[in-house]
Amino acid sequence: AGLGVSAMWLMAGGIVKPIRGCVTFAQGIARGELDQKLAIAQQDEVGTLAAALTRGCYEQTTSRAAC
């Protein structure tokens, strides 16, 4: 039972930490900090979220430069 709990703990950390990174990144965007980087390269839903946030930030940066 102890091994199963340890495995679940490790898996949860692999999900929670990147999501917290995405939240921090999104909060920075909301404050206008468009020069930040989000370094999450997972090949799952969290990675897809990170890529979408990064793409949105890049698009905001390029559209502001065009103004």
Backbone as XML, in Angstrom:
<?xml version="1.0"?>
<chain id="A" units="angstrom">
  <residue number="1" name="ALA">
    <atom name="N" x="0.828" y="-1.204" z="0.000"/>
    <atom name="CA" x="0.000" y="0.000" z="0.000"/>
    <atom name="C" x="0.860" y="1.250" z="0.000"/>
  </residue>
  <residue number="2" name="GLY">
    <atom name="N" x="1.976" y="1.199" z="0.713"/>
    <atom name="CA" x="2.866" y="2.355" z="0.795"/>
    <atom name="C" x="3.466" y="2.729" z="-0.545"/>
  </residue>
  <residue number="3" name="LEU">
    <atom name="N" x="3.774" y="1.714" z="-1.336"/>
    <atom name="CA" x="4.342" y="1.966" z="-2.664"/>
    <atom name="C" x="3.327" y="2.644" z="-3.574"/>
  </residue>
  <residue number="4" name="GLY">
    <atom name="N" x="2.060" y="2.212" z="-3.482"/>
    <atom name="CA" x="1.003" y="2.826" z="-4.293"/>
    <atom name="C" x="0.789" y="4.277" z="-3.936"/>
  </residue>
  <residue number="5" name="VAL">
    <atom name="N" x="0.826" y="4.585" z="-2.643"/>
    <atom name="CA" x="0.665" y="5.975" z="-2.192"/>
    <atom name="C" x="1.840" y="6.811" z="-2.679"/>
  </residue>
  <residue number="6" name="SER">
    <atom name="N" x="3.038" y="6.256" z="-2.609"/>
    <atom name="CA" x="4.222" y="6.985" z="-3.086"/>
    <atom name="C" x="4.129" y="7.262" z="-4.584"/>
  </residue>
  <residue number="7" name="ALA">
    <atom name="N" x="3.674" y="6.278" z="-5.344"/>
    <atom name="CA" x="3.539" y="6.463" z="-6.792"/>
    <atom name="C" x="2.502" y="7.528" z="-7.103"/>
  </residue>
  <residue number="8" name="MET">
    <atom name="N" x="1.374" y="7.513" z="-6.386"/>
    <atom name="CA" x="0.345" y="8.533" z="-6.605"/>
    <atom name="C" x="0.877" y="9.917" z="-6.248"/>
  </residue>
  <residue number="9" name="TRP">
    <atom name="N" x="1.659" y="10.012" z="-5.192"/>
    <atom name="CA" x="2.232" y="11.294" z="-4.761"/>
    <atom name="C" x="3.145" y="11.859" z="-5.852"/>
  </residue>
  <residue number="10" name="LEU">
    <atom name="N" x="3.979" y="11.005" z="-6.426"/>
    <atom name="CA" x="4.886" y="11.447" z="-7.487"/>
    <atom name="C" x="4.116" y="11.869" z="-8.732"/>
  </residue>
  <residue number="11" name="MET">
    <atom name="N" x="3.092" y="11.114" z="-9.106"/>
    <atom name="CA" x="2.298" y="11.455" z="-10.290"/>
    <atom name="C" x="1.564" y="12.782" z="-10.077"/>
  </residue>
  <residue number="12" name="ALA">
    <atom name="N" x="1.023" y="12.999" z="-8.893"/>
    <atom name="CA" x="0.315" y="14.244" z="-8.609"/>
    <atom name="C" x="1.266" y="15.427" z="-8.709"/>
  </residue>
  <residue number="13" name="GLY">
    <atom name="N" x="2.481" y="15.268" z="-8.225"/>
    <atom name="CA" x="3.467" y="16.341" z="-8.322"/>
    <atom name="C" x="3.823" y="16.665" z="-9.757"/>
  </residue>
  <residue number="14" name="GLY">
    <atom name="N" x="3.802" y="15.651" z="-10.618"/>
    <atom name="CA" x="4.095" y="15.865" z="-12.032"/>
    <atom name="C" x="2.995" y="16.609" z="-12.758"/>
  </residue>
  <residue number="15" name="ILE">
    <atom name="N" x="1.826" y="16.660" z="-12.169"/>
    <atom name="CA" x="0.700" y="17.382" z="-12.757"/>
    <atom name="C" x="0.546" y="18.753" z="-12.120"/>
  </residue>
  <residue number="16" name="VAL">
    <atom name="N" x="0.630" y="18.800" z="-10.798"/>
    <atom name="CA" x="0.368" y="20.039" z="-10.068"/>
    <atom name="C" x="1.421" y="21.103" z="-10.359"/>
  </residue>
  <residue number="17" name="LYS">
    <atom name="N" x="2.689" y="20.741" z="-10.354"/>
    <atom name="CA" x="3.755" y="21.735" z="-10.573"/>
    <atom name="C" x="3.637" y="22.436" z="-11.922"/>
  </residue>
  <residue number="18" name="PRO">
    <atom name="N" x="3.454" y="21.707" z="-13.034"/>
    <atom name="CA" x="3.311" y="22.402" z="-14.319"/>
    <atom name="C" x="2.042" y="23.251" z="-14.404"/>
  </residue>
  <residue number="19" name="ILE">
    <atom name="N" x="0.966" y="22.800" z="-13.775"/>
    <atom name="CA" x="-0.261" y="23.604" z="-13.796"/>
    <atom name="C" x="-0.055" y="24.882" z="-13.000"/>
  </residue>
  <residue number="20" name="ARG">
    <atom name="N" x="0.639" y="24.787" z="-11.887"/>
    <atom name="CA" x="0.963" y="26.007" z="-11.128"/>
    <atom name="C" x="1.801" y="26.958" z="-11.979"/>
  </residue>
  <residue number="21" name="GLY">
    <atom name="N" x="2.726" y="26.394" z="-12.766"/>
    <atom name="CA" x="3.519" y="27.223" z="-13.671"/>
    <atom name="C" x="2.648" y="27.931" z="-14.699"/>
  </residue>
  <residue number="22" name="CYS">
    <atom name="N" x="1.649" y="27.220" z="-15.217"/>
    <atom name="CA" x="0.724" y="27.820" z="-16.187"/>
    <atom name="C" x="-0.087" y="28.935" z="-15.538"/>
  </residue>
  <residue number="23" name="VAL">
    <atom name="N" x="-0.520" y="28.710" z="-14.303"/>
    <atom name="CA" x="-1.292" y="29.739" z="-13.590"/>
    <atom name="C" x="-0.437" y="30.984" z="-13.373"/>
  </residue>
  <residue number="24" name="THR">
    <atom name="N" x="0.784" y="30.795" z="-12.927"/>
    <atom name="CA" x="1.691" y="31.931" z="-12.705"/>
    <atom name="C" x="1.941" y="32.683" z="-14.011"/>
  </residue>
  <residue number="25" name="PHE">
    <atom name="N" x="2.117" y="31.940" z="-15.092"/>
    <atom name="CA" x="2.334" y="32.531" z="-16.409"/>
    <atom name="C" x="1.118" y="33.360" z="-16.824"/>
  </residue>
  <residue number="26" name="ALA">
    <atom name="N" x="-0.083" y="32.797" z="-16.673"/>
    <atom name="CA" x="-1.316" y="33.507" z="-17.046"/>
    <atom name="C" x="-1.507" y="34.755" z="-16.193"/>
  </residue>
  <residue number="27" name="GLN">
    <atom name="N" x="-1.175" y="34.673" z="-14.914"/>
    <atom name="CA" x="-1.283" y="35.849" z="-14.048"/>
    <atom name="C" x="-0.326" y="36.943" z="-14.509"/>
  </residue>
  <residue number="28" name="GLY">
    <atom name="N" x="0.860" y="36.549" z="-14.951"/>
    <atom name="CA" x="1.811" y="37.524" z="-15.481"/>
    <atom name="C" x="1.290" y="38.194" z="-16.740"/>
  </residue>
  <residue number="29" name="ILE">
    <atom name="N" x="0.677" y="37.423" z="-17.622"/>
    <atom name="CA" x="0.075" y="37.983" z="-18.829"/>
    <atom name="C" x="-0.997" y="39.000" z="-18.449"/>
  </residue>
  <residue number="30" name="ALA">
    <atom name="N" x="-1.801" y="38.656" z="-17.458"/>
    <atom name="CA" x="-2.869" y="39.562" z="-17.011"/>
    <atom name="C" x="-2.296" y="40.874" z="-16.479"/>
  </residue>
  <residue number="31" name="ARG">
    <atom name="N" x="-1.086" y="40.818" z="-15.937"/>
    <atom name="CA" x="-0.419" y="42.041" z="-15.436"/>
    <atom name="C" x="0.328" y="42.776" z="-16.545"/>
  </residue>
  <residue number="32" name="GLY">
    <atom name="N" x="0.304" y="42.220" z="-17.756"/>
    <atom name="CA" x="0.988" y="42.864" z="-18.871"/>
    <atom name="C" x="2.426" y="42.429" z="-19.051"/>
  </residue>
  <residue number="33" name="GLU">
    <atom name="N" x="2.838" y="41.389" z="-18.367"/>
    <atom name="CA" x="4.207" y="40.880" z="-18.468"/>
    <atom name="C" x="4.280" y="39.913" z="-19.647"/>
  </residue>
  <residue number="34" name="LEU">
    <atom name="N" x="4.454" y="40.458" z="-20.839"/>
    <atom name="CA" x="4.406" y="39.644" z="-22.055"/>
    <atom name="C" x="5.772" y="39.133" z="-22.501"/>
  </residue>
  <residue number="35" name="ASP">
    <atom name="N" x="6.817" y="39.390" z="-21.717"/>
    <atom name="CA" x="8.150" y="38.946" z="-22.094"/>
    <atom name="C" x="8.594" y="37.702" z="-21.327"/>
  </residue>
  <residue number="36" name="GLN">
    <atom name="N" x="7.676" y="37.085" z="-20.604"/>
    <atom name="CA" x="8.034" y="35.912" z="-19.816"/>
    <atom name="C" x="8.040" y="34.645" z="-20.666"/>
  </residue>
  <residue number="37" name="LYS">
    <atom name="N" x="8.684" y="33.607" z="-20.171"/>
    <atom name="CA" x="8.777" y="32.324" z="-20.872"/>
    <atom name="C" x="8.115" y="31.247" z="-20.023"/>
  </residue>
  <residue number="38" name="LEU">
    <atom name="N" x="7.462" y="30.307" z="-20.671"/>
    <atom name="CA" x="6.846" y="29.166" z="-20.010"/>
    <atom name="C" x="7.546" y="27.919" z="-20.530"/>
  </residue>
  <residue number="39" name="ALA">
    <atom name="N" x="8.351" y="27.297" z="-19.691"/>
    <atom name="CA" x="9.168" y="26.154" z="-20.111"/>
    <atom name="C" x="8.542" y="24.842" z="-19.648"/>
  </residue>
  <residue number="40" name="ILE">
    <atom name="N" x="7.485" y="24.435" z="-20.314"/>
    <atom name="CA" x="6.852" y="23.147" z="-20.046"/>
    <atom name="C" x="6.778" y="22.420" z="-21.378"/>
  </residue>
  <residue number="41" name="ALA">
    <atom name="N" x="7.434" y="21.277" z="-21.454"/>
    <atom name="CA" x="7.507" y="20.551" z="-22.722"/>
    <atom name="C" x="6.848" y="19.182" z="-22.643"/>
  </residue>
  <residue number="42" name="GLN">
    <atom name="N" x="5.834" y="19.050" z="-21.805"/>
    <atom name="CA" x="5.135" y="17.771" z="-21.687"/>
    <atom name="C" x="4.321" y="17.499" z="-22.942"/>
  </residue>
  <residue number="43" name="GLN">
    <atom name="N" x="4.138" y="16.233" z="-23.260"/>
    <atom name="CA" x="3.367" y="15.826" z="-24.431"/>
    <atom name="C" x="1.998" y="15.305" z="-24.003"/>
  </residue>
  <residue number="44" name="ASP">
    <atom name="N" x="1.289" y="16.087" z="-23.213"/>
    <atom name="CA" x="-0.029" y="15.701" z="-22.728"/>
    <atom name="C" x="-0.905" y="16.949" z="-22.659"/>
  </residue>
  <residue number="45" name="GLU">
    <atom name="N" x="-1.998" y="16.868" z="-21.950"/>
    <atom name="CA" x="-2.923" y="17.999" z="-21.871"/>
    <atom name="C" x="-2.288" y="19.220" z="-21.235"/>
  </residue>
  <residue number="46" name="VAL">
    <atom name="N" x="-1.439" y="19.008" z="-20.245"/>
    <atom name="CA" x="-0.757" y="20.134" z="-19.592"/>
    <atom name="C" x="0.199" y="20.802" z="-20.577"/>
  </residue>
  <residue number="47" name="GLY">
    <atom name="N" x="0.882" y="20.004" z="-21.373"/>
    <atom name="CA" x="1.756" y="20.553" z="-22.402"/>
    <atom name="C" x="0.979" y="21.339" z="-23.452"/>
  </residue>
  <residue number="48" name="THR">
    <atom name="N" x="-0.203" y="20.842" z="-23.802"/>
    <atom name="CA" x="-1.065" y="21.549" z="-24.752"/>
    <atom name="C" x="-1.506" y="22.885" z="-24.170"/>
  </residue>
  <residue number="49" name="LEU">
    <atom name="N" x="-1.860" y="22.899" z="-22.887"/>
    <atom name="CA" x="-2.234" y="24.147" z="-22.210"/>
    <atom name="C" x="-1.071" y="25.127" z="-22.218"/>
  </residue>
  <residue number="50" name="ALA">
    <atom name="N" x="0.118" y="24.655" z="-21.880"/>
    <atom name="CA" x="1.298" y="25.514" z="-21.858"/>
    <atom name="C" x="1.586" y="26.097" z="-23.240"/>
  </residue>
  <residue number="51" name="ALA">
    <atom name="N" x="1.469" y="25.271" z="-24.272"/>
    <atom name="CA" x="1.705" y="25.750" z="-25.635"/>
    <atom name="C" x="0.684" y="26.811" z="-26.027"/>
  </residue>
  <residue number="52" name="ALA">
    <atom name="N" x="-0.576" y="26.606" z="-25.646"/>
    <atom name="CA" x="-1.617" y="27.587" z="-25.974"/>
    <atom name="C" x="-1.372" y="28.910" z="-25.253"/>
  </residue>
  <residue number="53" name="LEU">
    <atom name="N" x="-0.970" y="28.848" z="-24.002"/>
    <atom name="CA" x="-0.674" y="30.083" z="-23.266"/>
    <atom name="C" x="0.507" y="30.823" z="-23.892"/>
  </residue>
  <residue number="54" name="THR">
    <atom name="N" x="1.531" y="30.070" z="-24.238"/>
    <atom name="CA" x="2.718" y="30.682" z="-24.856"/>
    <atom name="C" x="2.359" y="31.314" z="-26.193"/>
  </residue>
  <residue number="55" name="ARG">
    <atom name="N" x="1.571" y="30.605" z="-26.999"/>
    <atom name="CA" x="1.150" y="31.124" z="-28.303"/>
    <atom name="C" x="0.310" y="32.392" z="-28.131"/>
  </residue>
  <residue number="56" name="GLY">
    <atom name="N" x="-0.595" y="32.385" z="-27.168"/>
    <atom name="CA" x="-1.423" y="33.566" z="-26.913"/>
    <atom name="C" x="-0.589" y="34.763" z="-26.486"/>
  </residue>
  <residue number="57" name="CYS">
    <atom name="N" x="0.403" y="34.496" z="-25.648"/>
    <atom name="CA" x="1.284" y="35.581" z="-25.202"/>
    <atom name="C" x="2.082" y="36.130" z="-26.382"/>
  </residue>
  <residue number="58" name="TYR">
    <atom name="N" x="2.607" y="35.230" z="-27.233"/>
    <atom name="CA" x="3.354" y="35.653" z="-28.413"/>
    <atom name="C" x="2.476" y="36.496" z="-29.336"/>
  </residue>
  <residue number="59" name="GLU">
    <atom name="N" x="1.238" y="36.054" z="-29.540"/>
    <atom name="CA" x="0.331" y="36.801" z="-30.421"/>
    <atom name="C" x="0.005" y="38.175" z="-29.844"/>
  </residue>
  <residue number="60" name="GLN">
    <atom name="N" x="-0.124" y="38.264" z="-28.514"/>
    <atom name="CA" x="-0.360" y="39.555" z="-27.884"/>
    <atom name="C" x="0.846" y="40.465" z="-28.078"/>
  </residue>
  <residue number="61" name="THR">
    <atom name="N" x="2.027" y="39.898" z="-27.945"/>
    <atom name="CA" x="3.258" y="40.680" z="-28.114"/>
    <atom name="C" x="3.377" y="41.211" z="-29.537"/>
  </residue>
  <residue number="62" name="THR">
    <atom name="N" x="3.118" y="40.368" z="-30.528"/>
    <atom name="CA" x="3.267" y="40.808" z="-31.919"/>
    <atom name="C" x="2.165" y="41.796" z="-32.299"/>
  </residue>
  <residue number="63" name="SER">
    <atom name="N" x="0.975" y="41.643" z="-31.748"/>
    <atom name="CA" x="-0.101" y="42.579" z="-32.097"/>
    <atom name="C" x="0.144" y="43.940" z="-31.452"/>
  </residue>
  <residue number="64" name="ARG">
    <atom name="N" x="0.756" y="43.966" z="-30.281"/>
    <atom name="CA" x="1.066" y="45.252" z="-29.646"/>
    <atom name="C" x="2.166" y="45.975" z="-30.421"/>
  </residue>
  <residue number="65" name="ALA">
    <atom name="N" x="3.108" y="45.213" z="-30.953"/>
    <atom name="CA" x="4.193" y="45.822" z="-31.716"/>
    <atom name="C" x="3.650" y="46.441" z="-33.002"/>
  </residue>
  <residue number="66" name="ALA">
    <atom name="N" x="2.559" y="45.888" z="-33.502"/>
    <atom name="CA" x="1.996" y="46.366" z="-34.761"/>
    <atom name="C" x="1.188" y="47.651" z="-34.563"/>
  </residue>
  <residue number="67" name="CYS">
    <atom name="N" x="0.849" y="47.976" z="-33.331"/>
    <atom name="CA" x="0.009" y="49.158" z="-33.079"/>
    <atom name="C" x="0.779" y="50.440" z="-33.263"/>
  </residue>
</chain>
